[in-house]
Every structure is written in C-alpha cells, then in structure tokens.
C-alpha cells in the first residue's frame, strides 16, 4: 500500500516511524515532512492548502490511503474534497470530514454538542460584537478566574485565562474587535474555570466502533514548574498514573460513548482520531476541548506504545471494522522531552546545525522543526519545537530519566528544554 501522510511535525515523524514498520506499507510519502521523515519515506514539497496539488500527488504516485496529521486541512474540508472527486472518492482518508472537524473548528459548536449530549463540561455562554455589552455583564457575574476562548482556530493560542474582571473585560473587547486573534475571535466562548489536573484521551473511531488509545499528559508552559508562556507542548508522558480503570470507565461512559453516539445521531460520519482534553476534577472528568487529530507531543509517546500494526489499524477504520481489531498496547511507559529553539514561543532564529542525534541509542528522536540544509545537507533547525526525545521505561520516571540522559548528547545553538517533565506525577 502507498500512503500519503500530511504534516511536518514531531507527530507526523512518529506516525511515519510506525507506518513504515508495517509490511503493508510499500512506500510512504510525507507532505511536506521534515528532515526526520525524509529518512523514512519521500518528502513531497506541495502547498497543502491547494487541494488540487494534493490530488495530483495522489494520482501521480498511485496513493492508496491518506493520513491527515494537523487539523487545518480537516477543518478546510480535505476529506470532503476526496469524497466529492471521481478519482479520489474511493481512497480512504484518516481524519473527519468538515462536519466532524467542527468539534475543533468551532468552540461554540463543541460546547453545544456537549450540552446536547449531556457530556460534562464547564458552563459557558458565547458572545459576538453585537451583544458585547451582555458579555461584559456576564463576566461580572462569574467567579474568578474566568476563561475566554476564541471560537475559531487560532493556532492553539486562542485561550485566555483572566484572574481579574478588568483583565477579562479588556480581553473580551480586544477579542471581539478582532485586534487579538483576527476573525477567529469574532465569536468568544466565556466559560467557567475548572480546577484539576489535565489529561489527554485519544480515541480512534470508524464512525460506529471505537478504540481507546493510551492516555497521555502534556506540559504546555515553556518553563519548569508550569511557568511562562503557553507553547504547543514541551513534553509528554504515557500512561497517566491517576487514569486508573475507575477513572477511564467514567471517561468512557460519560464522555466517549455519548460523543460517538452524538456524532451518529447528528448524522456526522466520523473516521479518525478524537483527542479529548479533559480536566480531572476530584476524580470526575470534564471536557475542556475536542481536537480532531492526534496531539503533539502526545503522539510521540502514544504511538510508540501501540504494538499493533498501524496500517492494519487505519485499514480497519477505513473499512468500518474496528470492532474486529485486536488493539495491543505496550505495558511499558513512555516519555518525551521537546528540545526547542531559544526564544520560542516568541521570536527565535532558525538554521542552526544540530549535532549528536546519531549517537543516541537508548531513545527515539522524532524531528519536529528540522530541515536538511540546502547548502550542506546537514540537519538544521527550522522551527520553534525542534526535536522530541522519546524513551521507554518500566514507569514514567524511568522513561523520563532516559530521555534526559540522551539529551546530553544533542546540541544546537540556543537549545532549551524543560527539566521537569512528568515530575508532578512521580510518587516520590
Ligand atoms: P485549549 O487551547 O482549549 O487547549 O486551552 C488551553 C489551555 O487552557 C488548556 O490546556 C487548559 O490548561 C486551559 N483551559 C482551557 N479551558 C479551561 C477551563 N475551562 N478551566 C481551566 N483551564 C482551562
Ligand atoms: N499537545 C496539545 C495539542 O496537540 O493540542
């Protein structure tokens, strides 16, 4: 089978690494990919926003399946485009159509979906510029802190948590007037702040059946102790110790089943990943957000723990046969630590050579923001998040320690990473 994987991050390198281990994967193409995926398949430099060029790539290379990494193309309707095209309609796409992608594409859509399906989530109301005054009044009636969310996609940055009413009011005005997140915040969801520990739950569904993948926790802030600016994620661990059978059963009964049933009831035929960001509030799960893709860097710990063949798993999704699939998960724990460019998530420089990756034997190094230098061919930095260093262990503490050992061998100018990944979850 020839497979085309869309995306260029650590998530895509981890998925590519797993796909090519399958005897069913004859050839892998990654668009646009990075210096890591280049070692596993053929990187194709195309503009993914132009679906016609994706179509050309699929036809030229006789692609049999398309796996979509990031949300943007799903929200923009890549799956619908395939279904509406005579040449492409029988080529399976792993990732939901536009209607299902709305779970991530619109926070308000997601909130309404949860309320309609009695899925536990923070209470909320949404506002536009037309009823901004009501929004300002609403803020005054809420407890602090208060959460404001841009309705549309804002590159993972559309959430503001305010600790004073003045701040929340100012933020609402800026968001609705479009000075903060542009069109993405022309509608704003204001919601109750949930106190607890976050966890990422991943579900793969074929529209009828589903499989729950390993749990993970990511670390979003740039600095140790969860300080500093929000990032795409600085590291992750799997499994999450507090997510025991009792907790996961609650998640399945209160959230996963109503989500799958709710999609069916609404006529949304969803084939792909559902990433549920949850808050564990005193042992009870509440949904913070849905994403319609895998998490990054969670994928770098979740995918390596999947023992089953990933091509077979995706084929079961395409053929609506997930109920017949025996998903095998590795008992070992996994941890990943992100190495990022100095200055990220604000401004940073790129183009720095990376050394030492080839000396790492005890860990997997997934590339995120890397490219091969046009002049020298060496691997250089090309983004904020540069590499994810993943290790296995008997428990997450051991896995994290192994990644930190491996990181000592890697160098690039300005390299930064958190030293406390997983620490909040160790019990000593
Ligand atoms: P999101 O972009 O939706 O992932 O939100 C970014 C982060 O804001 C989340 O990972 C949480 O840490 C935090 N957050 C979002 N909504 C809430 C909420 N209702 N209560 C507490 N924290 C929240
Ligand atoms: N790590 C969080 C995300 O992928 O959205």
XYZ file of C-alpha atoms and ligand atoms in Angstrom:
456
model
C 0.000 0.000 0.000
C 1.254 3.515 -0.817
C 0.401 6.014 1.881
C 0.460 9.816 1.905
C 0.839 11.456 5.324
C 0.092 15.180 5.598
C 2.013 17.337 8.061
C 5.521 18.197 9.175
C 5.837 17.962 12.952
C 7.016 15.525 15.595
C 3.555 13.966 15.464
C 3.994 13.154 11.777
C 7.524 11.784 12.276
C 6.200 9.444 14.995
C 3.275 8.305 12.803
C 5.641 7.823 9.840
C 8.060 5.816 12.020
C 5.229 3.480 12.968
C 3.649 3.238 9.494
C 6.833 2.081 7.785
C 7.217 -0.764 10.290
C 4.166 -2.336 8.686
C 4.681 -4.966 5.975
C 1.609 -3.421 4.290
C 3.380 -0.090 3.796
C 5.012 -0.383 0.404
C 6.005 3.275 0.230
C 5.382 6.324 2.376
C 5.111 9.898 1.127
C 5.081 12.787 3.591
C 3.912 16.252 2.607
C 5.764 18.410 3.416
C 7.574 16.379 6.121
C 10.860 17.297 7.806
C 14.467 16.049 7.975
C 13.306 13.106 10.108
C 10.527 11.885 7.820
C 12.935 12.214 4.882
C 14.835 9.232 6.289
C 11.659 7.108 6.276
C 9.968 7.954 3.013
C 9.737 10.569 0.303
C 9.041 14.134 1.343
C 6.896 15.965 -1.188
C 7.008 19.751 -1.168
C 3.482 20.790 -2.051
C 1.177 23.536 -0.864
C -1.346 21.619 1.234
C -3.890 24.449 1.159
C -4.283 23.780 -2.543
C -6.232 20.512 -2.632
C -5.711 20.178 -6.394
C -1.966 19.706 -5.806
C -2.742 17.012 -3.215
C -4.929 15.336 -5.838
C -2.103 15.469 -8.384
C 0.311 13.928 -5.881
C -2.156 11.147 -5.092
C -2.724 10.326 -8.767
C 0.945 10.574 -9.801
C 2.102 8.289 -7.014
C -0.884 5.912 -7.004
C -1.586 6.598 -3.343
C -3.943 4.122 -1.613
C -4.561 5.942 1.671
C -4.195 9.468 3.070
C -3.492 10.130 6.755
C -4.041 13.715 7.912
C -1.868 14.988 10.792
C -2.937 18.595 11.528
C -6.466 19.940 11.949
C -6.384 22.818 9.444
C -6.864 20.664 6.341
C -9.660 18.703 8.002
C -11.482 21.882 9.010
C -10.913 23.172 5.450
C -12.566 20.009 4.087
C -9.834 17.786 2.640
C -11.863 14.640 3.360
C -14.984 16.117 1.716
C -12.862 17.096 -1.299
C -11.801 13.460 -1.727
C -15.365 12.179 -1.420
C -16.572 14.681 -3.995
C -13.972 13.763 -6.604
C -14.398 10.898 -9.099
C -10.731 9.902 -8.976
C -10.322 10.208 -5.230
C -13.605 9.091 -3.703
C -12.516 5.510 -3.032
C -9.197 6.453 -1.440
C -9.624 6.338 2.339
C -8.790 9.469 4.318
C -7.983 9.041 8.011
C -9.450 12.175 9.562
C -13.017 13.517 9.789
C -14.993 15.461 7.207
C -15.723 19.156 7.688
C -18.834 18.490 9.794
C -16.919 16.359 12.327
C -13.903 18.682 12.269
C -16.194 21.410 13.645
C -15.609 19.825 17.055
C -12.235 21.567 16.907
C -13.024 24.244 14.326
C -15.654 25.948 16.489
C -15.566 26.040 20.276
C -19.234 27.027 20.315
C -20.191 24.061 18.136
C -18.272 21.790 20.528
C -19.978 23.299 23.602
C -23.452 22.924 22.056
C -22.620 19.336 21.086
C -21.591 18.563 24.676
C -24.675 20.186 26.189
C -26.982 18.354 23.719
C -25.347 15.045 24.573
C -25.103 15.665 28.340
C -21.307 15.450 28.273
C -19.753 17.048 31.374
C -18.012 20.343 30.570
C -17.571 23.828 32.061
C -20.675 26.067 31.965
C -20.471 28.766 29.294
C -22.065 31.442 27.139
C -20.920 32.827 23.818
C -20.911 36.408 22.588
C -20.275 38.417 19.410
C -19.672 42.140 18.844
C -23.478 42.596 18.654
C -24.019 41.570 22.269
C -20.642 42.555 23.708
C -22.337 44.609 26.469
C -24.148 41.473 27.664
C -20.814 39.661 27.612
C -19.251 42.336 29.806
C -22.179 41.995 32.226
C -21.892 38.188 32.128
C -18.204 38.402 33.106
C -19.080 40.396 36.248
C -21.461 37.645 37.390
C -18.853 34.842 37.105
C -16.331 33.558 39.600
C -12.628 34.215 39.004
C -10.523 33.081 37.255
C -12.537 33.184 34.073
C -11.759 31.550 30.714
C -12.222 33.279 27.336
C -11.898 31.273 24.138
C -11.802 32.393 20.525
C -14.488 30.367 18.741
C -12.392 29.559 15.663
C -8.939 28.084 15.053
C -6.235 30.315 16.479
C -3.198 28.077 16.201
C -3.672 26.747 19.730
C -3.349 30.248 21.161
C -6.988 31.312 21.368
C -7.497 30.741 25.094
C -7.098 33.462 27.699
C -7.432 32.877 31.440
C -8.113 36.081 33.364
C -7.682 36.463 37.109
C -9.346 39.884 37.374
C -12.636 41.232 35.991
C -10.860 44.221 34.434
C -8.495 41.942 32.544
C -11.339 39.673 31.362
C -13.371 42.681 30.162
C -10.401 44.135 28.286
C -9.643 40.742 26.714
C -13.257 40.282 25.604
C -13.278 43.683 23.910
C -9.945 43.021 22.166
C -11.039 39.578 21.052
C -14.418 40.684 19.696
C -12.946 43.724 17.966
C -10.563 41.372 16.169
C -7.351 43.003 17.324
C -6.233 39.876 19.165
C -6.935 36.757 17.114
C -8.497 38.289 13.989
C -11.590 36.551 12.635
C -11.113 33.507 14.903
C -12.426 35.558 17.843
C -15.410 37.247 16.151
C -17.301 34.944 18.495
C -15.999 34.294 22.033
C -16.921 31.495 24.409
C -16.745 32.579 28.051
C -16.532 29.625 30.388
C -16.155 28.549 33.957
C -12.619 27.751 35.143
C -12.169 24.107 36.081
C -9.774 23.229 38.900
C -7.933 19.943 38.488
C -5.262 18.047 36.578
C -5.393 17.800 32.790
C -5.131 14.629 30.781
C -5.304 13.840 27.072
C -7.521 10.986 25.939
C -7.256 9.640 22.383
C -9.992 7.730 20.636
C -9.905 6.280 17.145
C -13.302 5.736 15.553
C -14.628 4.316 12.282
C -17.968 6.085 12.753
C -19.584 3.189 14.612
C -16.933 1.452 16.685
C -14.065 2.979 18.626
C -10.790 2.099 20.324
C -9.310 3.980 23.254
C -5.591 4.625 22.809
C -3.096 5.074 25.672
C -3.572 8.113 27.929
C -1.049 10.948 27.984
C -0.310 14.195 29.760
C 1.468 17.068 28.082
C 3.317 20.036 29.535
C 2.268 23.246 27.834
C 4.239 26.030 29.525
C 7.713 26.955 28.331
C 9.452 26.829 31.726
C 9.780 24.420 34.640
C 7.046 24.411 37.259
C 4.483 25.278 34.572
C 5.713 28.833 34.322
C 5.950 31.216 31.396
C 4.169 31.330 28.075
C 1.966 28.632 26.593
C 3.597 26.520 23.883
C 2.444 23.741 21.578
C 3.739 21.338 24.232
C 7.165 20.822 25.835
C 6.957 17.130 26.643
C 4.567 14.311 27.449
C 4.263 11.073 29.366
C 2.120 7.952 28.923
C 0.322 6.373 30.708
C -1.014 8.893 33.226
C -0.905 7.208 36.648
C -4.134 8.719 38.020
C -6.084 7.499 34.996
C -6.825 4.108 36.531
C -9.589 1.752 35.449
C -12.224 3.523 37.555
C -11.376 6.897 36.003
C -11.182 5.540 32.445
C -14.539 3.810 32.900
C -16.056 7.161 33.878
C -14.450 8.768 30.804
C -15.809 6.033 28.565
C -19.344 6.097 29.957
C -19.774 9.831 30.474
C -17.757 11.165 27.543
C -16.591 8.716 24.864
C -19.837 6.777 24.341
C -22.031 9.922 24.334
C -19.576 11.553 21.904
C -19.670 8.646 19.423
C -23.455 8.305 19.794
C -23.917 12.088 19.493
C -21.976 12.164 16.218
C -24.094 9.316 14.857
C -27.325 10.994 15.966
C -26.288 14.210 14.197
C -25.502 12.267 11.009
C -21.785 13.021 11.275
C -19.888 10.056 9.817
C -16.549 10.421 11.612
C -13.499 8.362 10.658
C -10.386 9.385 12.508
C -8.915 10.460 15.802
C -10.790 12.297 18.530
C -8.454 13.896 21.047
C -10.326 14.837 24.195
C -8.639 17.305 26.520
C -10.039 16.573 29.973
C -9.834 18.056 33.421
C -9.911 15.574 36.277
C -11.963 17.477 38.856
C -11.894 15.458 42.099
C -11.969 12.166 40.202
C -14.616 13.287 37.714
C -13.755 14.024 34.058
C -14.872 17.276 32.370
C -14.157 18.055 28.722
C -12.001 21.142 28.166
C -11.789 20.738 24.421
C -12.076 18.376 21.499
C -9.402 18.128 18.832
C -9.936 16.181 15.638
C -6.367 14.900 15.314
C -3.653 13.440 17.489
C -1.848 15.674 19.981
C 1.709 16.853 19.581
C 3.862 15.894 21.564
C 1.401 13.272 22.919
C 1.709 11.257 19.682
C 5.412 10.837 20.378
C 4.524 8.777 23.488
C 1.177 7.265 22.447
C 2.140 5.849 19.034
C 5.344 4.116 20.234
C 3.201 2.280 22.828
C 0.906 0.834 20.140
C 2.140 -2.683 19.435
C -0.400 -3.424 16.694
C 0.254 -2.693 13.043
C -0.772 0.922 12.333
C -1.596 0.332 8.661
C -3.923 -2.516 9.666
C -5.461 -0.280 12.320
C -6.109 2.529 9.794
C -7.457 -0.004 7.295
C -9.908 -1.203 9.952
C -11.037 2.430 10.376
C -11.491 2.829 6.612
C -13.462 -0.439 6.339
C -15.508 0.214 9.485
C -14.110 -2.949 11.042
C -12.588 -1.547 14.228
C -14.787 -3.908 16.267
C -12.815 -6.837 14.816
C -9.432 -5.251 15.539
C -7.407 -6.516 18.484
C -5.516 -3.411 19.658
C -2.318 -4.347 21.503
C -0.675 -1.784 23.772
C 2.820 -1.998 25.220
C 2.784 -2.190 29.030
C 5.934 -0.089 29.192
C 5.695 3.618 29.953
C 6.950 6.284 27.548
C 8.125 9.864 27.953
C 9.154 12.547 25.505
C 11.036 15.786 26.072
C 10.881 18.568 23.473
C 14.014 20.464 22.555
C 13.056 23.941 21.392
C 14.712 26.973 19.846
C 15.879 29.719 22.216
C 13.196 32.407 22.363
C 10.292 30.066 21.448
C 7.293 30.549 21.727
C 8.095 34.200 20.997
C 10.641 35.077 18.308
C 13.529 32.725 17.623
C 16.169 32.127 14.989
C 16.451 29.042 12.795
C 19.063 27.444 10.556
C 21.334 26.182 13.362
C 23.076 22.840 12.757
C 22.015 20.044 15.116
C 24.664 17.593 16.280
C 24.663 14.312 18.162
C 21.385 12.730 17.052
C 23.256 9.780 15.513
C 24.860 8.972 18.890
C 21.543 8.274 20.586
C 20.870 4.575 21.001
C 18.600 4.431 24.082
C 15.892 6.802 22.843
C 13.909 7.610 19.716
C 14.480 11.066 18.285
C 11.466 12.437 16.454
C 12.078 15.535 14.360
C 9.661 18.462 14.561
C 11.147 21.740 13.272
C 14.095 20.427 11.260
C 15.153 20.535 7.658
C 18.139 19.470 5.580
C 20.320 22.456 4.765
C 20.218 23.190 1.028
C 23.931 24.063 1.034
C 25.459 21.365 3.226
C 22.739 18.721 3.522
C 23.157 18.670 7.306
C 20.171 18.721 9.642
C 19.374 22.247 10.827
C 16.663 23.812 12.982
C 13.663 25.211 11.106
C 11.003 25.777 13.766
C 10.242 26.539 17.399
C 9.869 22.958 18.528
C 12.856 21.150 17.043
C 13.142 17.563 18.341
C 11.171 15.235 20.615
C 13.326 12.713 22.501
C 11.210 9.686 23.440
C 12.196 6.818 25.750
C 10.567 3.762 27.249
C 10.817 2.648 30.875
C 9.239 0.397 33.465
C 7.463 3.542 34.663
C 7.308 7.153 33.525
C 10.057 8.196 35.955
C 12.488 5.774 34.353
C 11.406 6.775 30.844
C 11.873 10.480 31.578
C 15.337 9.856 33.105
C 16.409 8.003 29.950
C 15.336 10.900 27.721
C 17.320 13.354 29.860
C 20.402 11.116 29.549
C 20.049 11.037 25.761
C 19.520 14.788 25.514
C 23.045 15.339 26.895
C 24.365 14.146 23.535
C 22.368 16.613 21.415
C 23.376 20.178 20.724
C 22.207 23.158 18.747
C 22.650 26.857 19.315
C 20.063 28.242 21.775
C 18.601 24.819 22.652
C 16.089 24.923 25.518
C 14.041 22.218 27.242
C 12.093 21.666 30.433
C 13.846 19.701 33.174
C 10.682 18.637 34.998
C 8.612 16.630 32.501
C 6.439 14.123 34.382
C 7.732 15.204 37.782
C 4.305 16.212 39.094
C 3.170 12.622 38.512
C 6.036 10.751 40.188
C 5.019 9.469 43.583
C 8.375 10.052 45.270
P -7.063 24.882 24.749
O -6.434 25.765 23.714
O -8.537 24.759 24.658
O -6.287 23.599 24.893
O -6.808 25.579 26.145
C -5.506 25.887 26.538
C -5.359 25.577 27.987
O -6.174 26.437 28.771
C -5.813 24.190 28.368
O -4.871 23.225 28.104
C -6.071 24.377 29.849
O -4.843 24.315 30.545
C -6.612 25.766 29.923
N -8.067 25.749 29.977
C -8.932 25.773 28.940
N -10.202 25.769 29.372
C -10.163 25.708 30.719
C -11.144 25.674 31.754
N -12.440 25.724 31.492
N -10.709 25.615 33.020
C -9.389 25.601 33.302
N -8.423 25.647 32.398
C -8.783 25.711 31.112
N -0.354 18.980 22.867
C -1.597 19.567 22.660
C -2.063 19.611 21.279
O -1.577 18.928 20.400
O -3.012 20.343 21.031
